[in-house]
Every structure is written in structure tokens, then in C-alpha cells.
CSV table of C-alpha atoms in Angstrom, one decimal:
chain,number,residue,atom,x,y,z
A,18,MET,CA,-98.5,-11.7,14.5
A,19,ILE,CA,-97.5,-13.5,11.4
A,20,SER,CA,-93.9,-13.4,12.3
A,21,ALA,CA,-94.7,-14.9,15.7
A,22,GLY,CA,-96.7,-17.6,14.0
A,23,LEU,CA,-93.8,-18.4,11.7
A,24,THR,CA,-91.6,-18.7,14.7
A,25,LEU,CA,-93.9,-20.9,16.6
A,26,GLY,CA,-94.6,-23.0,13.6
A,27,TYR,CA,-97.1,-25.6,14.5
A,28,ARG,CA,-99.0,-23.5,17.0
A,29,ARG,CA,-100.3,-21.4,14.1
A,30,SER,CA,-103.7,-22.4,13.0
A,31,PHE,CA,-104.6,-22.9,9.5
A,32,LEU,CA,-107.4,-20.5,9.8
A,33,SER,CA,-105.1,-17.7,10.9
A,34,GLU,CA,-102.8,-18.6,8.1
A,35,LEU,CA,-105.6,-18.3,5.6
A,36,ILE,CA,-106.8,-15.0,7.0
A,37,GLY,CA,-103.2,-13.7,6.9
A,38,MET,CA,-102.8,-14.6,3.3
A,39,LEU,CA,-106.1,-13.2,2.3
A,40,PHE,CA,-106.2,-10.0,4.2
A,41,ILE,CA,-102.5,-9.1,4.6
A,42,GLY,CA,-101.7,-10.0,1.1
A,43,GLN,CA,-99.2,-12.7,1.5
A,44,ALA,CA,-97.9,-14.9,4.3
A,45,GLY,CA,-94.5,-13.2,4.5
A,46,ALA,CA,-96.0,-9.7,5.1
A,47,SER,CA,-95.2,-8.6,8.6
A,48,THR,CA,-93.3,-6.0,10.5
A,49,THR,CA,-90.5,-8.4,11.2
A,50,SER,CA,-88.2,-9.4,8.3
A,51,ILE,CA,-88.5,-12.9,6.8
A,52,SER,CA,-84.8,-13.3,7.4
A,53,GLU,CA,-85.3,-12.8,11.1
A,54,ASP,CA,-88.1,-15.3,11.1
A,55,ILE,CA,-85.9,-17.8,9.3
A,56,SER,CA,-83.1,-17.4,11.8
A,57,LEU,CA,-85.3,-17.8,14.8
A,58,THR,CA,-87.2,-20.8,13.2
A,59,ALA,CA,-83.9,-22.5,12.2
A,60,ALA,CA,-82.6,-22.1,15.8
A,61,ARG,CA,-85.8,-23.5,17.2
A,62,LEU,CA,-85.8,-26.5,14.9
A,63,MET,CA,-82.1,-27.1,15.5
A,64,ASP,CA,-82.5,-27.0,19.3
A,65,THR,CA,-85.7,-29.1,19.3
A,66,TYR,CA,-85.0,-31.7,16.6
A,67,GLY,CA,-81.4,-31.3,15.6
A,68,ASN,CA,-80.1,-34.4,17.3
A,69,GLN,CA,-83.0,-36.5,16.1
A,70,ILE,CA,-82.6,-35.4,12.5
A,71,LEU,CA,-78.9,-35.9,12.6
A,72,ARG,CA,-79.2,-39.4,14.0
A,73,PHE,CA,-81.8,-40.4,11.5
A,74,ALA,CA,-79.6,-39.1,8.7
A,75,TYR,CA,-76.6,-40.8,10.1
A,76,SER,CA,-78.5,-44.1,10.1
A,77,TYR,CA,-78.6,-43.8,6.3
A,78,VAL,CA,-75.2,-42.3,5.4
A,79,HIS,CA,-73.0,-43.6,8.2
A,80,ASN,CA,-70.8,-40.5,8.3
A,81,MET,CA,-71.1,-37.3,10.2
A,82,GLU,CA,-70.3,-34.9,7.3
A,83,ASP,CA,-73.1,-36.1,5.1
A,84,ALA,CA,-75.4,-36.4,8.0
A,85,GLU,CA,-74.7,-32.7,8.8
A,86,ASP,CA,-75.4,-31.8,5.2
A,87,ILE,CA,-78.7,-33.6,5.4
A,88,LEU,CA,-79.6,-31.8,8.6
A,89,GLN,CA,-78.9,-28.5,7.0
A,90,GLU,CA,-80.9,-29.4,3.8
A,91,THR,CA,-83.8,-30.5,5.9
A,92,LEU,CA,-83.9,-27.2,7.8
A,93,ILE,CA,-83.6,-25.3,4.5
A,94,SER,CA,-86.5,-27.3,3.1
A,95,TYR,CA,-88.6,-26.3,6.1
A,96,MET,CA,-87.7,-22.6,5.6
A,97,LYS,CA,-88.6,-22.7,1.9
A,98,THR,CA,-91.9,-24.4,2.3
A,99,ALA,CA,-92.9,-22.9,5.6
A,100,PRO,CA,-95.3,-25.7,6.4
A,101,VAL,CA,-98.1,-25.3,8.9
A,102,PHE,CA,-98.8,-28.1,11.4
A,103,GLU,CA,-101.5,-29.2,13.7
A,104,ASN,CA,-99.1,-30.1,16.5
A,105,GLU,CA,-95.6,-30.9,17.4
A,106,ARG,CA,-95.9,-34.5,16.6
A,107,HIS,CA,-97.0,-33.7,13.1
A,108,GLU,CA,-94.1,-31.3,12.6
A,109,LYS,CA,-91.7,-34.0,13.8
A,110,SER,CA,-93.1,-36.5,11.4
A,111,TRP,CA,-92.8,-34.1,8.5
A,112,LEU,CA,-89.2,-33.5,9.4
A,113,PHE,CA,-88.4,-37.2,9.5
A,114,THR,CA,-90.0,-37.7,6.1
A,115,VAL,CA,-88.0,-34.9,4.6
A,116,THR,CA,-84.8,-36.2,6.3
A,117,ALA,CA,-85.4,-39.6,4.8
A,118,ASN,CA,-85.9,-38.2,1.4
A,119,HIS,CA,-82.8,-36.1,1.5
A,120,SER,CA,-80.8,-39.0,2.8
A,121,LYS,CA,-82.0,-41.3,0.0
A,122,ASN,CA,-81.2,-38.7,-2.6
A,123,LYS,CA,-77.8,-38.3,-1.1
A,124,ILE,CA,-77.2,-42.0,-1.3
A,125,LYS,CA,-78.4,-42.2,-4.9
A,126,SER,CA,-76.1,-39.4,-5.9
A,127,ASN,CA,-73.3,-41.9,-5.2
A,128,ASN,CA,-71.4,-39.2,-3.4
A,129,ILE,CA,-71.3,-40.6,0.1
A,130,ARG,CA,-68.3,-40.3,2.2
A,131,ARG,CA,-66.8,-43.5,3.6
A,132,ALA,CA,-65.8,-42.5,7.2
A,133,ASP,CA,-67.9,-43.9,10.0
A,134,GLU,CA,-67.0,-41.7,12.9
A,135,LEU,CA,-69.5,-43.4,15.1
A,136,ASN,CA,-67.9,-46.8,14.8
A,137,GLU,CA,-64.5,-45.3,15.2
A,138,GLU,CA,-65.6,-43.7,18.4
A,139,LEU,CA,-67.2,-46.9,19.8
A,140,VAL,CA,-64.0,-48.8,19.0
A,141,ALA,CA,-61.8,-46.2,20.5
A,142,GLU,CA,-63.9,-46.3,23.7
A,143,LYS,CA,-63.6,-50.0,23.7
A,144,LYS,CA,-67.3,-50.5,23.4
A,145,GLU,CA,-67.0,-53.5,21.2
A,146,ASP,CA,-70.5,-54.8,22.0
A,147,LEU,CA,-72.0,-51.5,20.7
A,148,SER,CA,-69.7,-51.5,17.7
A,149,PHE,CA,-70.8,-55.0,16.9
A,150,ILE,CA,-74.5,-54.0,17.1
A,151,TRP,CA,-73.9,-50.9,15.0
A,152,GLU,CA,-72.2,-52.9,12.3
A,153,ALA,CA,-75.1,-55.4,12.3
A,154,VAL,CA,-77.6,-52.6,12.0
A,155,LYS,CA,-75.6,-50.9,9.3
A,156,ASN,CA,-75.6,-54.0,7.2
A,157,LEU,CA,-79.4,-54.3,7.2
A,158,PRO,CA,-81.2,-53.5,4.0
A,159,ASP,CA,-82.1,-49.8,3.9
A,160,ASP,CA,-85.8,-50.5,4.3
A,161,TYR,CA,-85.3,-52.5,7.4
A,162,ARG,CA,-82.7,-50.2,8.9
A,163,GLU,CA,-84.9,-47.1,8.7
A,164,VAL,CA,-87.7,-48.9,10.4
A,165,ILE,CA,-85.4,-50.2,13.1
A,166,HIS,CA,-84.1,-46.8,13.8
A,167,LEU,CA,-87.4,-45.1,14.1
A,168,PHE,CA,-88.7,-47.9,16.3
A,169,TYR,CA,-85.8,-48.3,18.7
A,170,GLU,CA,-84.4,-44.8,18.7
A,171,GLU,CA,-87.5,-42.6,18.3
A,172,ASP,CA,-89.9,-45.0,19.9
A,173,LEU,CA,-92.4,-44.5,17.1
A,174,THR,CA,-95.3,-46.9,16.7
A,175,THR,CA,-95.5,-48.9,13.5
A,176,ALA,CA,-98.4,-46.7,12.5
A,177,GLN,CA,-96.3,-43.6,13.0
A,178,ILE,CA,-93.4,-45.1,11.1
A,179,ALA,CA,-95.8,-45.9,8.3
A,180,GLN,CA,-96.8,-42.3,8.2
A,181,VAL,CA,-93.2,-41.0,8.1
A,182,LEU,CA,-92.0,-43.5,5.5
A,183,LYS,CA,-95.3,-43.4,3.4
A,184,ARG,CA,-95.7,-47.1,3.6
A,185,ARG,CA,-98.5,-49.4,4.7
A,186,GLU,CA,-98.4,-50.2,8.4
A,187,SER,CA,-98.5,-53.9,7.5
A,188,THR,CA,-95.4,-53.4,5.4
A,189,VAL,CA,-93.7,-51.6,8.3
A,190,ARG,CA,-94.6,-54.4,10.7
A,191,SER,CA,-93.2,-56.9,8.3
A,192,GLN,CA,-90.0,-55.0,7.8
A,193,LEU,CA,-89.6,-54.6,11.5
A,194,LYS,CA,-89.9,-58.3,12.1
A,195,ARG,CA,-87.5,-59.2,9.3
A,196,GLY,CA,-85.1,-56.6,10.5
A,197,ARG,CA,-85.2,-58.0,14.0
A,198,ASP,CA,-84.9,-61.5,12.7
A,199,LYS,CA,-81.8,-60.6,10.8
A,200,LEU,CA,-80.3,-58.9,13.8
A,201,LYS,CA,-81.1,-61.9,15.9
A,202,ASP,CA,-79.3,-64.1,13.4
A,203,ILE,CA,-76.2,-61.9,13.5
A,204,LEU,CA,-76.2,-61.1,17.2
A,205,LYS,CA,-77.3,-64.6,18.2
A,206,GLU,CA,-79.2,-64.8,21.4
A,207,ASN,CA,-77.4,-62.1,23.3
A,208,TYR,CA,-80.2,-59.5,23.1
A,209,ASP,CA,-83.8,-59.2,24.0
A,210,PHE,CA,-85.6,-57.8,20.9
A,211,GLY,CA,-88.8,-56.9,22.7
B,15,MET,CA,-79.9,-56.5,27.8
B,16,THR,CA,-82.3,-55.1,25.3
B,17,LEU,CA,-81.5,-53.9,21.8
B,18,ASP,CA,-83.7,-50.9,22.6
B,19,ASN,CA,-81.3,-49.6,25.2
B,20,LYS,CA,-78.2,-50.6,23.3
B,21,TYR,CA,-79.3,-48.8,20.1
B,22,LYS,CA,-80.1,-45.7,22.1
B,23,GLU,CA,-76.7,-45.9,23.7
B,24,ILE,CA,-75.1,-46.1,20.3
B,25,MET,CA,-77.0,-43.2,18.9
B,26,ASP,CA,-76.2,-41.1,22.0
B,27,ASN,CA,-72.8,-40.7,20.4
B,28,VAL,CA,-74.3,-38.9,17.4
B,29,LYS,CA,-75.3,-35.4,18.4
B,30,VAL,CA,-75.2,-31.8,17.2
B,31,ASN,CA,-72.2,-30.1,18.9
B,32,GLU,CA,-71.9,-26.3,19.2
B,33,ASP,CA,-69.6,-26.0,16.2
B,34,MET,CA,-72.0,-27.9,14.0
B,35,ARG,CA,-75.0,-25.9,15.3
B,36,ASP,CA,-73.3,-22.6,14.7
B,37,ARG,CA,-72.1,-23.6,11.3
B,38,ILE,CA,-75.5,-24.7,10.0
B,39,LEU,CA,-77.3,-21.7,11.5
B,40,LYS,CA,-74.7,-19.4,10.0
B,41,ASN,CA,-75.1,-21.0,6.6
B,42,ILE,CA,-78.8,-20.8,6.7
B,43,ASP,CA,-78.7,-17.2,7.9
B,44,GLY,CA,-76.4,-16.3,5.0
B,45,MET,CA,-78.7,-17.8,2.4
B,46,ASP,CA,-81.3,-15.9,0.4
B,47,ILE,CA,-84.1,-18.3,1.1
B,48,LYS,CA,-87.2,-17.6,-0.8
B,49,ARG,CA,-90.3,-19.1,0.6
B,50,SER,CA,-92.6,-20.9,-1.7
B,51,GLY,CA,-95.6,-19.0,-2.9
B,52,ALA,CA,-97.7,-22.1,-2.4
B,53,ARG,CA,-98.2,-22.7,1.3
B,54,VAL,CA,-97.8,-26.2,2.4
B,55,SER,CA,-100.4,-27.2,4.9
B,56,PRO,CA,-100.2,-30.8,6.0
B,57,ILE,CA,-103.4,-30.3,7.9
B,58,ASN,CA,-106.3,-32.6,8.3
B,59,LYS,CA,-109.1,-32.5,5.8
B,60,ALA,CA,-111.7,-31.9,8.5
B,61,ARG,CA,-110.4,-28.5,9.1
B,62,ILE,CA,-110.3,-27.8,5.5
B,63,SER,CA,-113.9,-28.8,5.0
B,64,GLY,CA,-114.8,-26.5,7.9
B,65,ILE,CA,-113.4,-23.6,6.1
B,66,ILE,CA,-114.9,-24.4,2.8
B,67,GLY,CA,-117.7,-21.9,2.0
B,68,LEU,CA,-116.0,-19.0,3.8
B,69,VAL,CA,-113.9,-18.2,0.9
B,70,ALA,CA,-115.1,-17.5,-2.6
B,71,CYS,CA,-113.3,-19.4,-5.2
B,72,CYS,CA,-112.0,-17.8,-8.3
B,73,GLY,CA,-111.0,-20.9,-10.1
B,74,ILE,CA,-111.0,-24.6,-10.0
B,75,VAL,CA,-108.5,-26.3,-7.8
B,76,ILE,CA,-107.6,-29.9,-8.1
B,77,ALA,CA,-105.3,-32.0,-6.0
B,78,VAL,CA,-103.5,-34.7,-7.8
B,79,GLY,CA,-100.2,-35.8,-6.3
B,80,GLY,CA,-98.0,-38.1,-7.9
B,81,ILE,CA,-100.0,-38.5,-10.9
B,82,LEU,CA,-97.8,-36.5,-13.1
B,83,LEU,CA,-95.0,-38.6,-12.1
B,84,ARG,CA,-95.8,-42.2,-12.0
B,85,ASN,CA,-95.0,-43.1,-15.4
B,86,GLY,CA,-92.4,-41.4,-16.2
B,87,PHE,CA,-93.0,-37.9,-16.0
B,88,ALA,CA,-89.4,-38.1,-15.4
B,89,THR,CA,-88.8,-41.7,-16.2
B,90,ASN,CA,-85.7,-42.9,-17.8
B,91,LYS,CA,-85.0,-40.2,-20.2
B,92,ALA,CA,-81.4,-40.5,-19.5
B,93,ALA,CA,-80.4,-41.6,-22.9
B,94,LYS,CA,-81.6,-38.4,-24.4
B,95,ALA,CA,-81.1,-36.2,-21.4
B,96,GLU,CA,-79.3,-33.0,-21.7
B,97,GLU,CA,-79.1,-30.5,-19.1
B,98,ASN,CA,-79.8,-26.9,-19.2
B,99,VAL,CA,-80.5,-24.5,-16.4
B,100,LYS,CA,-83.1,-22.0,-15.7
B,101,LEU,CA,-82.8,-19.0,-13.6
B,102,ASN,CA,-85.0,-18.7,-10.6
B,103,SER,CA,-87.9,-16.5,-11.1
B,104,ASP,CA,-91.5,-16.2,-10.2
B,105,VAL,CA,-93.7,-17.7,-12.8
B,106,GLN,CA,-96.4,-15.6,-14.2
B,107,TYR,CA,-99.4,-17.7,-14.8
B,108,GLY,CA,-102.6,-16.4,-16.1
B,109,GLU,CA,-103.4,-13.4,-14.0
B,110,THR,CA,-101.7,-14.7,-10.9
B,111,THR,CA,-98.0,-14.8,-10.0
B,112,VAL,CA,-97.2,-17.9,-8.3
B,113,ALA,CA,-93.7,-18.3,-6.8
B,114,ALA,CA,-91.8,-21.2,-8.3
B,115,TYR,CA,-91.8,-24.1,-5.9
B,116,GLU,CA,-88.4,-24.9,-4.7
B,117,PHE,CA,-88.9,-27.8,-2.3
B,118,ALA,CA,-86.3,-30.5,-3.0
B,119,GLY,CA,-87.0,-32.9,-0.2
B,120,THR,CA,-88.8,-35.6,-2.0
B,121,GLU,CA,-87.1,-38.8,-2.7
B,122,VAL,CA,-86.1,-39.5,-6.3
B,123,ASP,CA,-86.7,-43.1,-7.3
B,124,GLY,CA,-84.0,-44.3,-9.6
B,125,ALA,CA,-80.9,-42.6,-10.7
B,126,ALA,CA,-81.8,-42.0,-14.3
B,127,GLY,CA,-82.5,-38.4,-14.9
B,128,TYR,CA,-81.4,-37.4,-11.4
B,129,TYR,CA,-79.0,-34.7,-10.8
B,130,PRO,CA,-77.8,-33.8,-7.4
B,131,TYR,CA,-78.9,-30.4,-6.3
B,132,GLU,CA,-75.9,-28.1,-6.0
B,133,ASP,CA,-76.1,-26.0,-2.9
B,134,GLU,CA,-73.3,-23.8,-4.0
B,135,GLN,CA,-75.4,-22.7,-6.9
B,136,ALA,CA,-78.7,-22.5,-5.1
B,137,ASP,CA,-78.8,-18.7,-5.2
B,138,GLU,CA,-78.8,-18.6,-8.9
B,139,ILE,CA,-79.9,-22.0,-10.3
B,140,VAL,CA,-83.0,-23.5,-8.9
B,141,GLU,CA,-83.6,-26.3,-11.3
B,142,THR,CA,-82.2,-28.6,-13.9
B,143,VAL,CA,-84.2,-29.6,-16.9
B,144,THR,CA,-83.8,-32.7,-18.9
B,145,ALA,CA,-84.3,-33.0,-22.6
B,146,ALA,CA,-87.6,-34.5,-21.8
B,147,GLY,CA,-88.5,-31.2,-20.2
B,148,ILE,CA,-89.2,-32.4,-16.8
B,149,SER,CA,-88.1,-30.1,-14.1
B,150,GLN,CA,-86.0,-31.9,-11.6
B,151,GLN,CA,-87.6,-29.7,-9.0
B,152,ASP,CA,-91.0,-31.0,-9.9
B,153,TYR,CA,-89.6,-34.5,-10.3
B,154,ARG,CA,-88.3,-34.4,-6.8
B,155,THR,CA,-91.4,-32.8,-5.5
B,156,LEU,CA,-93.9,-35.1,-7.0
B,157,GLY,CA,-91.8,-38.2,-7.1
B,158,PRO,CA,-91.6,-40.8,-9.8
B,159,ALA,CA,-93.8,-43.8,-10.1
B,160,GLY,CA,-96.4,-42.1,-8.1
B,161,HIS,CA,-95.7,-44.2,-5.1
B,162,ALA,CA,-95.5,-41.3,-2.7
B,163,VAL,CA,-98.8,-39.8,-3.8
B,164,VAL,CA,-101.4,-40.0,-1.2
B,165,SER,CA,-104.4,-38.3,-2.8
B,166,ALA,CA,-105.5,-36.3,-5.8
B,167,VAL,CA,-108.4,-34.0,-5.6
B,168,LEU,CA,-110.2,-32.5,-8.5
B,169,CYS,CA,-111.2,-29.4,-6.6
B,170,SER,CA,-114.2,-28.4,-8.6
B,171,TYR,CA,-116.0,-29.8,-11.6
B,172,GLU,CA,-119.6,-29.0,-12.2
B,173,GLY,CA,-120.1,-28.0,-8.6
B,174,LYS,CA,-118.4,-31.0,-7.0
B,175,SER,CA,-115.0,-32.2,-5.9
B,176,TYR,CA,-113.7,-35.6,-6.7
B,177,THR,CA,-111.0,-37.3,-4.5
B,178,LEU,CA,-108.9,-40.3,-5.3
B,179,ASP,CA,-107.0,-41.5,-2.4
B,180,ASP,CA,-106.7,-45.3,-2.8
B,181,ASN,CA,-103.9,-47.1,-4.5
B,182,LYS,CA,-106.1,-48.3,-7.3
B,183,GLY,CA,-107.5,-44.9,-8.1
B,184,ILE,CA,-104.0,-43.2,-8.0
B,185,GLY,CA,-102.7,-46.0,-10.1
B,186,ILE,CA,-105.4,-45.4,-12.8
B,187,LEU,CA,-104.6,-41.8,-12.8
B,188,SER,CA,-100.9,-42.4,-13.0
B,189,GLU,CA,-101.3,-44.9,-15.8
B,190,LEU,CA,-103.2,-42.2,-17.7
B,191,MET,CA,-100.2,-39.8,-17.4
B,192,SER,CA,-97.8,-42.4,-18.8
B,193,SER,CA,-98.8,-41.7,-22.4
B,194,TYR,CA,-97.6,-38.1,-22.2
B,195,ASP,CA,-94.4,-36.2,-21.8
B,196,PHE,CA,-94.2,-32.7,-20.5
B,197,LEU,CA,-92.0,-30.0,-21.9
B,198,LEU,CA,-91.1,-27.2,-19.5
B,199,LEU,CA,-91.9,-23.8,-20.9
B,200,ASP,CA,-90.1,-20.6,-20.1
B,201,THR,CA,-93.2,-18.5,-20.3
B,202,PRO,CA,-96.7,-19.0,-18.9
B,203,ALA,CA,-99.3,-20.5,-21.1
B,204,ASP,CA,-102.9,-19.4,-21.6
B,205,MET,CA,-105.0,-22.3,-20.7
B,206,ASN,CA,-108.4,-22.9,-22.1
B,207,ASP,CA,-111.1,-23.6,-19.4
B,208,GLN,CA,-108.5,-25.1,-17.1
B,209,LEU,CA,-109.2,-27.4,-14.2
B,210,SER,CA,-107.2,-27.6,-11.0
B,211,MET,CA,-106.2,-30.4,-8.7
B,212,LEU,CA,-104.5,-30.5,-5.3
B,213,VAL,CA,-102.1,-33.4,-5.1
B,214,THR,CA,-100.8,-34.6,-1.8
B,215,SER,CA,-97.4,-36.3,-1.8
B,216,ASP,CA,-95.0,-36.9,1.0
B,217,GLY,CA,-96.9,-34.6,3.3
B,218,MET,CA,-96.8,-31.8,0.8
B,219,GLU,CA,-99.6,-30.4,-1.2
B,220,HIS,CA,-99.1,-29.3,-4.8
B,221,TYR,CA,-101.3,-27.2,-7.1
B,222,VAL,CA,-101.8,-28.7,-10.5
B,223,THR,CA,-103.8,-26.9,-13.2
B,224,PHE,CA,-104.3,-28.2,-16.7
B,225,ASP,CA,-106.2,-28.3,-19.9
B,226,ASN,CA,-105.7,-30.4,-22.9
B,227,GLU,CA,-102.5,-28.6,-24.0
B,228,TYR,CA,-100.7,-27.5,-20.8
B,229,VAL,CA,-100.1,-28.5,-17.2
B,230,ALA,CA,-98.8,-26.3,-14.5
B,231,VAL,CA,-97.3,-27.7,-11.3
B,232,ASP,CA,-97.0,-25.1,-8.5
B,233,GLY,CA,-96.9,-22.4,-11.1
B,234,LYS,CA,-94.4,-24.0,-13.6
B,235,CYS,CA,-95.9,-24.6,-17.0
B,236,TYR,CA,-95.4,-27.6,-19.2
B,237,GLN,CA,-96.6,-28.3,-22.7
B,238,ILE,CA,-98.2,-31.7,-23.0
B,239,VAL,CA,-96.9,-33.9,-25.8
B,240,ILE,CA,-97.7,-37.5,-26.6
B,241,ALA,CA,-94.9,-39.8,-25.4
B,242,SER,CA,-93.0,-41.7,-28.0
B,243,GLY,CA,-94.5,-45.1,-28.3
B,244,ALA,CA,-97.8,-44.1,-26.7
B,245,ASN,CA,-100.8,-45.6,-28.5
B,246,ARG,CA,-102.7,-42.4,-29.0
B,247,ASP,CA,-103.1,-39.9,-31.8
B,248,ARG,CA,-104.3,-36.8,-29.8
B,249,ILE,CA,-104.0,-35.3,-26.4
B,250,THR,CA,-107.1,-35.9,-24.2
B,251,LEU,CA,-105.5,-35.5,-20.8
B,252,LYS,CA,-108.1,-33.1,-19.4
B,253,ASP,CA,-111.0,-35.1,-20.6
B,254,ASP,CA,-109.5,-38.4,-19.4
B,255,ILE,CA,-108.8,-37.0,-15.9
B,256,ILE,CA,-112.4,-35.8,-15.7
B,257,ARG,CA,-113.6,-39.2,-16.7
B,258,VAL,CA,-111.4,-41.0,-14.2
B,259,MET,CA,-112.1,-38.7,-11.4
B,260,THR,CA,-115.9,-38.6,-11.9
B,261,SER,CA,-116.1,-42.4,-12.3
B,262,SER,CA,-113.7,-43.5,-9.6
B,263,GLY,CA,-113.3,-40.5,-7.3
B,264,ARG,CA,-115.2,-39.9,-4.1
B,265,GLN,CA,-117.6,-37.0,-4.6
B,266,GLY,CA,-117.8,-34.1,-2.2
B,267,ASP,CA,-118.3,-30.4,-2.0
B,268,PRO,CA,-116.1,-28.3,-4.1
B,269,VAL,CA,-112.7,-27.5,-2.6
B,270,THR,CA,-112.3,-23.7,-2.8
B,271,GLU,CA,-109.8,-22.5,-0.3
B,272,TYR,CA,-106.8,-23.4,-2.4
B,273,CYS,CA,-107.8,-21.6,-5.5
B,274,VAL,CA,-104.7,-19.9,-7.0
B,275,ARG,CA,-106.4,-17.6,-9.4
């Protein structure tokens, strides 16, 4: 049962977790190997959240190779900590938080690659308007850009963004407004920012 | 034309392809991933309180999140920083073995004292230690400046728990920590009448046990020393934390389900 719980992640209740730890000895005890649990869980996370994590990471590092590294690191963090969640939304929020932290660590390591495959692709496909927007977003301050990404790409509310980024909701609202203002200034009046 | 749609259209170009999927899953499959002994349960407190009383507590658990960090648990020791490495091992602490906590997903604030985690070495080397003695693993986990700390709970003191979860309270606790440095020990320490806290930071919960000589974070032990320049002549960390928690913390029933010994 524990192995199934680990695979299903958030469906596992805290109480069953506790009972498992108390009466089975440790959380990892089961008839199924931990490595098998990890493989199945990694595949589930990859298929459920892979694109979202990759895109959020890309919004920080602006290149695919580093974004892929961050995606992998985020999944590894999940495996190591084996968190228990109330629901899918909570799990997703946790993953975004960890992705943001890994991304910021990566940036601070000063070891970021320079290629921006996304922009190259947009240019190659002659999607100049999208390339223009992406360049504008890229040039936003980090604090604004991560809020913009979570708001426009993930459709999170400002309260949910605040939870992910560990900020006050009022701060998030302010950063969202300032980010939009900056984009309006750059993109002029061509877009509706609603 | 809305930015909403345009931004989504841009991001549609960033996706996990089959090669990337296979590569990452293969890498993870090939790793010897050790799960933390400390379970991370970002669950709501209501459920926790419902369970309290079902489990007998063997010790005192406290939750203090970023307290250890705010001031400099790992602050700017770069000038005197020197690296050494410590092999991965479970940490024997008191009568309980607690797996070393290996989570590395907490943002590091400031480059000083920060060393990138080397995945290539992950199987053998799990942490880098500065001369100041702060484990980079704990540094990452707890975060500097305490900004990521959400709450700190003194799990049980004289039959009550005390919770600090407001900025002011966390700030006071963090300020308290700023007059100490913490030297990582290779071996566990025998604490004298220790207290425990549960610290929530970045959605993670961390076990902190301490007395007036030692602190353990998720099983890793540190000796407490007075920070250079600190205006104090003796270590009173435990007493000070009790004073802050009992005077500023929100009183409740003792938290017992996270006891680690």
C-alpha cells in the first residue's frame, strides 16, 4: 500500500503516512522497491507537470539546456523529500516553488548558458510579433517576470502566486501591475493586458 | 489581441520532447536517490491538530524555520570560507538515527558562501561546508535572512506549544540567532534537556533540536559559538528562544506527532 501511496503522491493521506511510519517502521518499507517507486513517480510527474516546470524554468534561464537541468533537479528534489500533499493543486504549487528556487540558484551560480532557442525558433518561424513580446518579457526584472509567467501562462491567481513565491499577495499584485506597465510601455498599445 | 493568448502561444514552443523525457527519466533511474528520513508534509495544520493526542510523544519538537538562517547562519563568511566535504551518511543523534536531509531546492540569497551543487558528485558528496561551519545543505534548506520562513513552532514546553508565524515574531527570533555561529560537527552531540522546534520554510518542514550548546537541523549537529563582534559573553540560545516563544508566540496544545526521538 505504501508503494501505491508513493506513486499516487498527493492522494495519500497524512494519517496513513503516519500510521505507515509508526507501524511499518519507516516510510520506505514495502514489498515494492524504492527505486521502482521513484521511476513510476518520476514518470508521473514528468507527464503531468513536465511542460509546466520546463516553461517556468525557461522563463528564468532563457535556454533549454539549463531549463532541462532545472526540471531534472526539481524531480530529484521531489524524490528525495517524498512530500505528502493534500491535493493536486498543492503538489503543483510545491513543484513551482522548488522550480523557482532551483532556477534562482542556477542564475546565481553565474553558469547560465546564453542560447535562447525559443527566440531563435520564433524568429525562424517569422513570428516577429511573438519574438518581440518574448524579448520584452525577458527584459523585465526577475521579480516581475516570474509573476507575469505564473499569471499569464499558468492562470494562477495573485493569491496562488503569492503562495508559490512566498510573498505577500499585495506584493504580487504590485509586481503584476508594474510588470504590465513596463510591458505596455515597451509594446505600446498593441495588446490588451486584461 | 491579448497578452494572455500571445504569451501562451510563445510558451507552447517550450515543451518536453521524447528525447528529453527519456534522458531525464533515465538519469533519475540511474541515481541512488536516498529519501530523507524526515518526511515533508506540507499539510494543513487542522489535520495535524486532529492527530495530536493519538501519538505519544517521546520528546519535544519545535518548529522554527528560517530562524537559524536569517542573520547569517550562513551570511557572508566568504572572506574566511574554505571548503571541505563531508561524505553522505546518516547522522546518529541521541538514540535516534535521522537520515541527513538532502533537499537542495531552497533559494540561496546572495552569492557569498554559495557553492553550486555538483550533480556529478551527488552520489558521494552531499554537502559543502564553509569555514564558518554552516552546511550548505542546511543553508539552502533553511534559507538566509529568514525571509522564506513561514512559521516556527516550539513543539512542547511545559505542556504547551508556541507558534510564531508573523513577520515580527520570526524577525525577533532571527535577530536572536544573529549573535551566534554554528560549527558543523562530524559526530552527534549529547544535548542536555533539549527542546525541539518545527520550522516551516518554502513549503518544507524542518526539525530543529537545541540546547545551550548544540543545535541539530534535520539530524545534523552544530556547535553553537558566539559570533565575532556579537555583544554577549555567554551562550543563552535555548533560554532566549524560550523567552521569545513564550512571550510572543501563540499558545496551543503541544505538538507531538513530529517527535523524532
